[in-house]
XYZ file of N, CA and C in Angstrom:
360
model
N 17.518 -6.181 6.966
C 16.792 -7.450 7.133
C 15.381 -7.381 6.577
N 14.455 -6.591 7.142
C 13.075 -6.445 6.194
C 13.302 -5.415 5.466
N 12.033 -6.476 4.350
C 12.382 -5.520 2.779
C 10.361 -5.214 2.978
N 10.114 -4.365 2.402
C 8.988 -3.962 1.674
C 9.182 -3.876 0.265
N 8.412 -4.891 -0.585
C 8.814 -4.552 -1.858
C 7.014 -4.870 -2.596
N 6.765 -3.811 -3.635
C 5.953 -3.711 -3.876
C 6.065 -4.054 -5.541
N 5.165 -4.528 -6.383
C 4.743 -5.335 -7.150
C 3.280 -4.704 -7.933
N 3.374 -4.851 -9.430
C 2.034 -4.704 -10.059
C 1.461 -3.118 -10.611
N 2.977 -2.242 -10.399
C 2.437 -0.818 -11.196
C 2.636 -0.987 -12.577
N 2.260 0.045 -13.273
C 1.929 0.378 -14.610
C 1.419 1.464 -15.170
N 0.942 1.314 -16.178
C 0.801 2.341 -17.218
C -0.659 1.561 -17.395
N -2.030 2.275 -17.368
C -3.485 1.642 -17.689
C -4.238 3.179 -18.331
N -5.288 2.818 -19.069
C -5.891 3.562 -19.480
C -7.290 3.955 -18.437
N -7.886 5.202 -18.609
C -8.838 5.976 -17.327
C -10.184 4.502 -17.470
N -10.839 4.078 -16.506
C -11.245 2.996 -16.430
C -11.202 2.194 -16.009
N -9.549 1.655 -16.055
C -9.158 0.136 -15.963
C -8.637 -0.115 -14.552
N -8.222 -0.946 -14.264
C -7.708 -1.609 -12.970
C -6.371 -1.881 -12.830
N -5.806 -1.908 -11.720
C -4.444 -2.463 -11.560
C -4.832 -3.112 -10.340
N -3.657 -3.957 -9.599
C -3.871 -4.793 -8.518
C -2.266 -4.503 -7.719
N -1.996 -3.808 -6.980
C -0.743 -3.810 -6.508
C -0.428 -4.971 -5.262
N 0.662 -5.259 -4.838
C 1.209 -6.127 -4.140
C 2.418 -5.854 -3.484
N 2.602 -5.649 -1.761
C 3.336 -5.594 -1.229
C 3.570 -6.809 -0.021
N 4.823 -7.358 -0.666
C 5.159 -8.198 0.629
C 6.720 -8.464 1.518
N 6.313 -8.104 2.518
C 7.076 -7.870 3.668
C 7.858 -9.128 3.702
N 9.613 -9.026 3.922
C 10.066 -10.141 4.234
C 10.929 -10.116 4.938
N 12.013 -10.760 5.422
C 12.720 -11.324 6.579
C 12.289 -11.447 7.674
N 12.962 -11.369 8.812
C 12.600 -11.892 10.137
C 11.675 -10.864 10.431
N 10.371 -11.137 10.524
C 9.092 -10.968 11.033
C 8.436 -11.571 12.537
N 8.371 -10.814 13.200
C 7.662 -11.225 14.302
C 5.951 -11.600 14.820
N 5.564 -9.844 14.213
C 4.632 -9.752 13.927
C 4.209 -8.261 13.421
N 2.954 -8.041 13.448
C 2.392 -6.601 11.824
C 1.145 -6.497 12.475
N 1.951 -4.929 12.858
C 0.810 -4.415 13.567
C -0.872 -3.995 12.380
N 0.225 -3.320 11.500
C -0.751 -2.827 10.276
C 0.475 -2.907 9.055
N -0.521 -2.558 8.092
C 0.051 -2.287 6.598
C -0.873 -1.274 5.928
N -0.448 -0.318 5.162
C -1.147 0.578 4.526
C -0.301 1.023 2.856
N -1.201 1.797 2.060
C -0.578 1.819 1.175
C -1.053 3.764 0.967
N 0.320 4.286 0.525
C 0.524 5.744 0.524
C 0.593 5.724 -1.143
N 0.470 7.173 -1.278
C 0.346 7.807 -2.648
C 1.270 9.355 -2.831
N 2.179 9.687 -4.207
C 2.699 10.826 -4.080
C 2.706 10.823 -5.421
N 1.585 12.343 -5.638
C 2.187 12.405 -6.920
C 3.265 13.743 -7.084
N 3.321 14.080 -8.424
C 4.495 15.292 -8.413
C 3.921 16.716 -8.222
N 4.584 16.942 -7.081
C 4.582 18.420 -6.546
C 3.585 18.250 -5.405
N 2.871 17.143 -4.643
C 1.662 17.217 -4.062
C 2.553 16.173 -2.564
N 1.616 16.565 -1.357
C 2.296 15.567 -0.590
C 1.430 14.475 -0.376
N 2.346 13.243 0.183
C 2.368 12.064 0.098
C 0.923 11.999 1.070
N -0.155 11.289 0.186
C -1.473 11.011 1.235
C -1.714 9.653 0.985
N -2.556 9.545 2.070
C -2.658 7.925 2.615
C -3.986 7.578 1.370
N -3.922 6.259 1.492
C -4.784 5.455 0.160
C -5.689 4.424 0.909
N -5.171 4.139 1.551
C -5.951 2.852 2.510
C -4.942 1.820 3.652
N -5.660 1.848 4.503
C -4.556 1.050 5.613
C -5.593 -0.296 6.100
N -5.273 -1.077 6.454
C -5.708 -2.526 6.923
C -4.763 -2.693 8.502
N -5.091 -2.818 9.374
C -4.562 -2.902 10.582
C -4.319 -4.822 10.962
N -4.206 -5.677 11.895
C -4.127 -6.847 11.866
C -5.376 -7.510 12.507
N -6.386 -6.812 12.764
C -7.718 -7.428 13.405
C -8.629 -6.842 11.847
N -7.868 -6.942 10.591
C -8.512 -6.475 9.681
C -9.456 -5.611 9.073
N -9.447 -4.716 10.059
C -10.147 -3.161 10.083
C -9.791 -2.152 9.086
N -10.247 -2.028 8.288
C -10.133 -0.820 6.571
C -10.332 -0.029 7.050
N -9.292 1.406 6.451
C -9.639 3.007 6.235
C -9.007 3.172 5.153
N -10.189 3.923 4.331
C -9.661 4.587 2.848
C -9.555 6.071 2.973
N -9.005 6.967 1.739
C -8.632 8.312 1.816
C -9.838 8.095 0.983
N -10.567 9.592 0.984
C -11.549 9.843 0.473
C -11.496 9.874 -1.022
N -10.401 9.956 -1.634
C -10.585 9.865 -2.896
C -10.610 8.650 -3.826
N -10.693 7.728 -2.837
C -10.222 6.567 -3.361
C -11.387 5.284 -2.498
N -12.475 5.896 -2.233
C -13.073 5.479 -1.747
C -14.132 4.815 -2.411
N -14.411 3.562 -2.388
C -15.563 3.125 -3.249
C -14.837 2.199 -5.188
N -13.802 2.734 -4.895
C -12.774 2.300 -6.128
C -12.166 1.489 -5.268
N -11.250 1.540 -4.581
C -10.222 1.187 -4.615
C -10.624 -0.631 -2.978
N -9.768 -1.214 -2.951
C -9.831 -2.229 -1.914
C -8.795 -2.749 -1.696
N -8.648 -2.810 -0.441
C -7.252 -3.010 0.403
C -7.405 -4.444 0.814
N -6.423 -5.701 1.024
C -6.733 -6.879 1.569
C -5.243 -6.880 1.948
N -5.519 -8.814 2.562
C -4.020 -8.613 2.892
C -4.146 -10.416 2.967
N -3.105 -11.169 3.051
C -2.802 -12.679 3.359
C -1.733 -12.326 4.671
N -2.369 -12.759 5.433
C -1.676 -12.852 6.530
C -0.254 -14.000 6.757
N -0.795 -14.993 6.231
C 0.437 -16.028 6.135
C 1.475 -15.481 5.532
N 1.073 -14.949 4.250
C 2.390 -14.393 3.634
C 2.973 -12.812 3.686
N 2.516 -12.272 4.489
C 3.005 -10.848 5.040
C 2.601 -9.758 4.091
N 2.012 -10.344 3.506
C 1.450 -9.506 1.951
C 0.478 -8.480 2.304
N -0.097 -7.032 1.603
C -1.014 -6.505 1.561
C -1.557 -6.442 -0.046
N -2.316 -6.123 -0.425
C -2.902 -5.799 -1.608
C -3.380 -4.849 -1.689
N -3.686 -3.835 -2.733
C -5.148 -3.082 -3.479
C -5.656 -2.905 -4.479
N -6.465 -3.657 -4.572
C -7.267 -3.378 -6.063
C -7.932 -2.179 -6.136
N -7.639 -1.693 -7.774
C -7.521 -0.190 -7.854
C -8.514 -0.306 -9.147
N -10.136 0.009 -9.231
C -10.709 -0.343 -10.292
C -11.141 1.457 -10.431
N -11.697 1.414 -11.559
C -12.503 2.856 -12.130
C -11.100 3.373 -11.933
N -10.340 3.370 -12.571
C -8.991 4.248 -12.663
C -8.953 5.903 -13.163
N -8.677 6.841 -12.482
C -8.544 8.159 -13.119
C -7.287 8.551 -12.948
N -7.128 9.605 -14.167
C -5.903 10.252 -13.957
C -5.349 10.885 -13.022
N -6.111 11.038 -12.080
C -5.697 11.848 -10.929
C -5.141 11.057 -9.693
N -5.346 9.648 -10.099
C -4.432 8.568 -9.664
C -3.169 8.323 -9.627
N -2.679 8.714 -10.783
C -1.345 9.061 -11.089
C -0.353 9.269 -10.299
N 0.256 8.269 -9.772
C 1.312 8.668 -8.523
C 2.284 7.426 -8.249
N 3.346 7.523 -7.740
C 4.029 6.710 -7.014
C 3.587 6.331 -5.551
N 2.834 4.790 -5.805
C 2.485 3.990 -4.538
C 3.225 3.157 -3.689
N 3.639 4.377 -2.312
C 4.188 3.286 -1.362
C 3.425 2.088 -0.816
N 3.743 1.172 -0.301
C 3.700 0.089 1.172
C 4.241 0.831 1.971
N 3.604 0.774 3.316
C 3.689 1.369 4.755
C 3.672 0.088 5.323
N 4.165 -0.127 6.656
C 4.134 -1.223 7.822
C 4.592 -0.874 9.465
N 3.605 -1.359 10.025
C 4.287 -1.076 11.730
C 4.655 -2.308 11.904
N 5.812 -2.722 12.042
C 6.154 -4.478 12.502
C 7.056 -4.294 13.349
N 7.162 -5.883 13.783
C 8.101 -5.673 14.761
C 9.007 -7.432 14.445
N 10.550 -7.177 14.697
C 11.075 -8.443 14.586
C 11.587 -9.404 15.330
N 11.099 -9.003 16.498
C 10.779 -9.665 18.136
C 9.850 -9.402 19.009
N 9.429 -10.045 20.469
C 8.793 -9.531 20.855
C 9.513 -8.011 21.331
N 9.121 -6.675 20.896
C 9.528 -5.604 21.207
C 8.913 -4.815 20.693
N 9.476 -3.152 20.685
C 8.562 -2.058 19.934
C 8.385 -1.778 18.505
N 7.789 -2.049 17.962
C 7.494 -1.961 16.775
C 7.833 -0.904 16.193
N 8.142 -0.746 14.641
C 9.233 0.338 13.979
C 7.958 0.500 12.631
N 8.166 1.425 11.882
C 7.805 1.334 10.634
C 8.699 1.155 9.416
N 8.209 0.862 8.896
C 9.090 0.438 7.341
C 8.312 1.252 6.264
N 9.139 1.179 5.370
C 8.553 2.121 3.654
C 9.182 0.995 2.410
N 8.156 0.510 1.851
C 8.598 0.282 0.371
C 9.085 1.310 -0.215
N 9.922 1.300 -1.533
C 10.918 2.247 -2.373
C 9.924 2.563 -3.547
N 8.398 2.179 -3.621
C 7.704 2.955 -4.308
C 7.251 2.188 -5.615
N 6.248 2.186 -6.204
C 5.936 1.579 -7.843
C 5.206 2.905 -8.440
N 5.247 2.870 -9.765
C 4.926 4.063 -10.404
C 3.694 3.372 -10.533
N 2.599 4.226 -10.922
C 1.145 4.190 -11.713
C 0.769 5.268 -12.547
N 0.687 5.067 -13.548
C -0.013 5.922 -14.457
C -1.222 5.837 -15.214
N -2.134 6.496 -15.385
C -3.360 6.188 -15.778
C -3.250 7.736 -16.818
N -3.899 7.222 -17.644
C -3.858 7.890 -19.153
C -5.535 8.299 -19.743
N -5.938 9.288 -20.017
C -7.025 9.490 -20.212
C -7.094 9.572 -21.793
């Protein structure tokens, strides 16, 4: 029933920007948080930035000052704009979510991932 599907990877040169897009769908109740994870190859999966639902930001330190997390609440969506791009960016970016599709305990979900590559 819910999908996480994420939107807006690519291939950019060291510099440039991308804008990713994840939005949550089917029966939704409500969202506790949304965050967006990072994996590149051979390294483990670290957090990028999370947005909670009283709209409270935490970034991973490497991505701090670059990068910005938002979200549209109406449409279940999160965002991050990803400016000053480096290669060390380079990774497959999940969507994370704590939701729930009644009033009940809330579960997490995983998007299936978008590639990013940044090219120096």
């Amino acid at each position: 029933q819910v999908q996480l599907v994420e939107s807006g990877g690519g291939q950019v040169q060291a510099g440039g920007s991308l804008r990713l897009s994840c939005a949550a769908s089917g029966k939704i109740f409500s969202i506790n948080a949304m965050a967006w994870y990072r994996q590149a190859p051979g390294k483990q999966r670290e957090l990028v930035a999370t947005i909670n639902s009283g709209g409270n930001t935490n970034y991973g330190d490497s991505v701090k000052g670059r990068f910005t997390i938002s979200r549209d609440t109406a449409k279940n969506t999160v965002y991050v704009q990803m400016n000053s791009l480096k290669p060390e960016d380079t990774a497959v970016y999940y969507c994370w979510s704590l939701l729930s599709v009644s009033p009940s305990i809330p579960r997490t979900y995983w998007g299936k991932g978008t590639q990013v590559t940044v090219s120096s």
